Short mmCIF file of C-alpha atoms and ligand atoms in Angstrom, two decimals:
data_model
loop_
_atom_site.label_atom_id
_atom_site.label_comp_id
_atom_site.label_asym_id
_atom_site.label_seq_id
_atom_site.Cartn_x
_atom_site.Cartn_y
_atom_site.Cartn_z
CA MET A 44 20.90 3.10 -15.16
CA VAL A 45 17.77 1.93 -16.97
CA HIS A 46 15.52 -0.90 -15.77
CA GLN A 47 13.13 -1.80 -18.57
CA GLY A 48 10.24 -3.05 -16.41
CA LEU A 49 10.38 0.03 -14.21
CA LYS A 50 10.67 2.33 -17.22
CA ASN A 51 7.61 0.77 -18.89
CA VAL A 52 5.49 1.17 -15.77
CA LEU A 53 6.65 4.76 -15.11
CA ASN A 54 5.76 5.63 -18.72
CA GLY A 55 2.38 3.91 -18.23
CA VAL A 56 1.71 5.90 -15.07
CA VAL A 57 2.51 9.19 -16.82
CA ALA A 58 0.33 8.28 -19.81
CA ALA A 59 -2.62 7.25 -17.59
CA ALA A 60 -2.35 10.43 -15.52
CA GLN A 61 -2.22 12.65 -18.60
CA ALA A 62 -5.16 10.81 -20.17
CA ALA A 63 -7.13 11.51 -16.99
CA GLY A 64 -6.14 15.18 -17.00
CA ARG A 65 -4.09 14.68 -13.85
CA SER A 66 -0.54 15.65 -13.00
CA PRO A 67 1.78 12.59 -13.12
CA GLU A 68 3.31 13.80 -9.84
CA SER A 69 -0.03 13.19 -8.13
CA VAL A 70 0.52 9.42 -8.50
CA THR A 71 3.20 7.57 -6.50
CA LEU A 72 4.41 4.23 -7.82
CA ILE A 73 4.98 1.58 -5.15
CA ALA A 74 7.25 -1.13 -6.59
CA VAL A 75 5.99 -4.37 -5.00
CA SER A 76 9.11 -6.47 -4.40
CA LYS A 77 7.55 -9.40 -2.49
CA THR A 78 9.22 -12.77 -3.27
CA PHE A 79 12.15 -10.99 -4.97
CA ASP A 80 15.58 -10.71 -3.36
CA GLY A 81 18.43 -8.20 -3.40
CA PRO A 82 19.84 -9.10 -6.84
CA GLU A 83 16.46 -8.38 -8.46
CA ILE A 84 15.66 -5.35 -6.30
CA VAL A 85 19.00 -3.48 -6.49
CA PRO A 86 18.74 -2.69 -10.24
CA VAL A 87 15.33 -1.12 -9.62
CA ILE A 88 16.78 1.02 -6.81
CA GLU A 89 19.73 1.96 -9.01
CA ALA A 90 17.29 3.04 -11.70
CA GLY A 91 15.94 5.60 -9.25
CA GLN A 92 12.93 3.93 -7.62
CA ARG A 93 12.68 4.71 -3.90
CA VAL A 94 9.20 3.55 -2.83
CA PHE A 95 8.75 -0.21 -2.32
CA GLY A 96 5.97 -2.46 -1.07
CA GLU A 97 6.08 -5.78 0.77
CA ASN A 98 3.18 -7.93 1.93
CA ARG A 99 4.82 -9.80 4.82
CA VAL A 100 6.55 -8.36 7.86
CA GLN A 101 9.00 -11.26 8.30
CA GLU A 102 10.09 -11.24 4.65
CA ALA A 103 10.61 -7.47 4.69
CA LYS A 104 12.61 -7.73 7.91
CA ALA A 105 14.95 -10.25 6.29
CA LYS A 106 15.55 -8.19 3.14
CA TRP A 107 15.27 -4.47 3.70
CA PRO A 108 17.47 -3.41 6.66
CA ALA A 109 20.58 -4.42 4.64
CA LEU A 110 19.36 -2.59 1.52
CA LYS A 111 18.46 0.51 3.52
CA ILE A 112 22.07 0.87 4.70
CA GLY A 113 23.04 1.65 1.11
CA TRP A 114 19.91 3.68 0.33
CA PRO A 115 18.57 5.26 3.55
CA ASP A 116 16.01 7.35 1.61
CA ILE A 117 13.99 4.28 0.65
CA GLU A 118 10.34 4.36 1.73
CA LEU A 119 8.78 0.98 2.65
CA HIS A 120 5.05 0.28 2.49
CA LEU A 121 3.31 -2.70 4.12
CA ILE A 122 0.55 -3.79 1.72
CA GLY A 123 -0.30 -7.20 3.21
CA PRO A 124 -2.42 -8.19 6.22
CA LEU A 125 -1.04 -7.28 9.64
CA GLN A 126 -1.47 -9.32 12.84
CA SER A 127 -1.68 -7.11 15.92
CA ASN A 128 1.20 -9.04 17.56
CA LYS A 129 3.47 -7.89 14.68
CA ALA A 130 2.55 -4.21 15.06
CA ALA A 131 5.79 -3.32 16.89
CA GLU A 132 7.97 -4.77 14.13
CA ALA A 133 5.78 -3.29 11.40
CA VAL A 134 5.87 0.23 12.84
CA GLN A 135 9.64 0.00 13.24
CA LEU A 136 10.31 -1.31 9.74
CA PHE A 137 7.73 0.43 7.54
CA ASP A 138 6.99 4.04 6.64
CA ALA A 139 3.40 3.31 5.62
CA ILE A 140 0.78 0.64 6.39
CA HIS A 141 -2.04 0.11 3.87
CA THR A 142 -3.91 -2.61 5.75
CA VAL A 143 -5.52 -1.11 8.86
CA ASP A 144 -8.79 -3.05 8.82
CA ARG A 145 -10.01 -3.84 12.33
CA PRO A 146 -10.10 -2.30 15.81
CA LYS A 147 -7.47 -4.60 17.29
CA VAL A 148 -4.94 -3.73 14.58
CA ALA A 149 -5.77 0.00 14.80
CA GLU A 150 -5.24 -0.11 18.57
CA ALA A 151 -1.93 -2.00 18.30
CA ILE A 152 -0.57 0.38 15.63
CA ALA A 153 -1.63 3.44 17.63
CA LYS A 154 0.14 2.13 20.72
CA GLU A 155 3.38 1.47 18.78
CA ILE A 156 3.32 4.81 16.99
CA ARG A 157 3.16 6.50 20.40
CA ARG A 158 5.75 4.21 22.00
CA GLN A 159 8.25 4.52 19.13
CA ALA A 160 7.35 8.17 18.44
CA LYS A 161 7.39 7.28 14.77
CA PRO A 162 4.84 8.83 12.43
CA LEU A 163 3.55 6.53 9.68
CA LYS A 164 1.30 7.08 6.69
CA LEU A 165 -1.81 4.96 7.28
CA PHE A 166 -4.51 3.57 5.01
CA VAL A 167 -7.67 1.69 5.90
CA GLN A 168 -8.23 -1.36 3.70
CA VAL A 169 -11.80 -1.69 2.44
CA ASN A 170 -13.14 -5.05 1.21
CA THR A 171 -15.03 -3.44 -1.67
CA GLY A 172 -16.07 -6.84 -3.10
CA ARG A 173 -17.31 -8.07 0.31
CA GLU A 174 -15.28 -11.27 -0.27
CA PRO A 175 -15.40 -13.45 2.86
CA GLN A 176 -11.80 -14.67 2.47
CA LYS A 177 -10.37 -11.20 1.90
CA ALA A 178 -9.08 -8.74 4.49
CA GLY A 179 -10.53 -5.25 4.78
CA ILE A 180 -13.44 -3.54 6.49
CA ASP A 181 -16.90 -3.98 4.96
CA PRO A 182 -17.83 -0.90 2.87
CA ASP A 183 -20.92 -0.34 5.05
CA GLN A 184 -18.76 -0.20 8.19
CA ALA A 185 -16.00 1.96 6.76
CA ASP A 186 -17.33 5.35 7.94
CA ALA A 187 -17.79 4.11 11.52
CA PHE A 188 -14.38 2.41 11.53
CA LEU A 189 -12.68 5.57 10.27
CA ARG A 190 -14.33 7.56 13.08
CA GLU A 191 -13.16 4.94 15.58
CA CYS A 192 -9.58 5.11 14.23
CA ARG A 193 -9.58 8.86 14.73
CA ASP A 194 -11.65 9.35 17.90
CA VAL A 195 -10.81 6.22 19.91
CA HIS A 196 -7.27 5.42 18.75
CA GLY A 197 -6.07 8.90 17.76
CA LEU A 198 -4.84 7.67 14.37
CA ASP A 199 -4.28 10.07 11.49
CA ILE A 200 -5.57 8.05 8.51
CA SER A 201 -4.38 9.38 5.13
CA GLY A 202 -6.51 7.33 2.80
CA LEU A 203 -8.08 4.05 1.72
CA MET A 204 -6.82 0.91 0.01
CA CYS A 205 -8.61 -1.87 -1.88
CA ILE A 206 -7.89 -5.08 -3.80
CA PRO A 207 -10.83 -5.70 -6.18
CA PRO A 208 -12.02 -9.29 -6.74
CA ALA A 209 -9.72 -10.98 -9.28
CA GLU A 210 -12.45 -11.94 -11.75
CA GLU A 211 -14.36 -8.66 -11.85
CA ASP A 212 -14.11 -5.34 -13.64
CA PRO A 213 -12.10 -3.35 -11.06
CA LYS A 214 -13.57 0.01 -12.01
CA PRO A 215 -16.75 -0.09 -9.85
CA HIS A 216 -14.51 -1.01 -6.89
CA PHE A 217 -12.18 1.91 -7.54
CA ILE A 218 -15.17 4.25 -7.82
CA LEU A 219 -16.65 2.93 -4.56
CA LEU A 220 -13.32 3.42 -2.76
CA ALA A 221 -13.06 6.98 -4.07
CA GLU A 222 -16.63 7.70 -2.89
CA ILE A 223 -15.96 6.43 0.64
CA ALA A 224 -12.73 8.47 0.78
CA GLY A 225 -14.47 11.58 -0.52
CA ARG A 226 -17.27 11.58 2.06
CA ASN A 227 -14.72 10.99 4.83
CA GLY A 228 -12.41 13.80 3.73
CA LEU A 229 -9.52 11.47 2.83
CA SER A 230 -7.23 12.53 -0.02
CA GLN A 231 -5.18 9.37 -0.63
CA LEU A 232 -6.27 6.29 -2.62
CA SER A 233 -4.09 3.15 -2.78
CA MET A 234 -5.49 1.13 -5.68
CA GLY A 235 -4.34 -0.43 -8.92
CA MET A 236 -1.87 -3.27 -9.59
CA SER A 237 -0.01 -4.50 -12.71
CA GLY A 238 -3.18 -5.35 -14.63
CA ASP A 239 -5.31 -2.35 -13.76
CA TYR A 240 -3.21 0.60 -12.60
CA ALA A 241 -4.26 2.75 -15.57
CA ALA A 242 -7.95 2.28 -14.70
CA ALA A 243 -7.16 3.04 -11.05
CA ILE A 244 -5.39 6.28 -12.01
CA ALA A 245 -8.43 7.25 -14.12
CA CYS A 246 -10.53 6.78 -10.94
CA GLY A 247 -8.22 8.90 -8.78
CA ALA A 248 -5.50 6.58 -7.42
CA THR A 249 -2.69 8.47 -5.68
CA TYR A 250 -0.69 5.28 -4.95
CA VAL A 251 -0.49 2.34 -7.36
CA ARG A 252 1.03 -0.95 -6.16
CA VAL A 253 2.78 -2.67 -9.06
CA GLY A 254 4.84 -5.86 -8.80
CA SER A 255 4.99 -8.25 -11.75
CA ALA A 256 4.94 -5.54 -14.45
CA ILE A 257 8.22 -4.30 -12.97
CA PHE A 258 9.94 -7.43 -11.63
CA GLY A 259 8.46 -10.13 -13.88
CA THR A 260 6.21 -13.00 -12.86
CA ARG A 261 6.62 -14.36 -9.36
CA GLY A 262 7.86 -17.94 -8.94
C1 PLP B 188 1.25 -8.55 -4.84
C2 PLP B 188 0.42 -7.35 -4.59
C3 PLP B 188 0.37 -6.30 -5.52
C4 PLP B 188 1.11 -6.31 -6.83
O1 PLP B 188 0.52 -7.23 -7.70
P1 PLP B 188 1.01 -7.34 -9.25
O2 PLP B 188 -0.17 -7.92 -9.93
O3 PLP B 188 2.20 -8.20 -9.25
O4 PLP B 188 1.29 -5.96 -9.71
C5 PLP B 188 -0.40 -5.19 -5.20
N1 PLP B 188 -1.09 -5.12 -4.04
C6 PLP B 188 -1.07 -6.11 -3.13
C7 PLP B 188 -1.85 -5.95 -1.87
C8 PLP B 188 -0.32 -7.25 -3.36
O5 PLP B 188 -0.31 -8.23 -2.43
#
């Protein structure tokens, strides 16, 4: 079955990868389904998409267990801020968390991964624009925080994630994120949304998080 929004974005991902001289398989599309319910999500699953992103634990908990009965191979990514008191639910529900951004959250996730014996793919969120209202570790503290995640909490961090400031050219932010990842030996970059995923892929994104270009504008 064809889903036009999904098809457009998948074509866009392939085109951006090829333009950057990269293999399209090196980029994973996360379909961001926040605010959308089963009737909007099912056609995207039926069109073949298996990797989805949600930004709130409670919303994901209400929607996804029922959908996963029909499609157990779905991979769920948490892309929104995590409170440490929701770590148990998040580790149980999600396959990846993109928003590890402070010691308390790192500690809570580490404890739950051990307790539930469930491996997760983990990303540290970096506040590349140093925006006071935005989550993420300050770029200057990223190296030290990554060491702490590994040495103190025993976490295996796969990569970095950022959300550039809305009003700015995202490219310098993508480049900064790639630099921090490179010097810390991290291979995965979660960056790029509906408006800028092609630029993110040109800068090395391995995961792009795309919502409205697939599902339409959110109400
Ligand atoms: C909502 C959201 C997205 C997707 O945004 P679109 O502009 O709809 O593609 C990506 N990343 C995060 C962290 C989000 O919260």
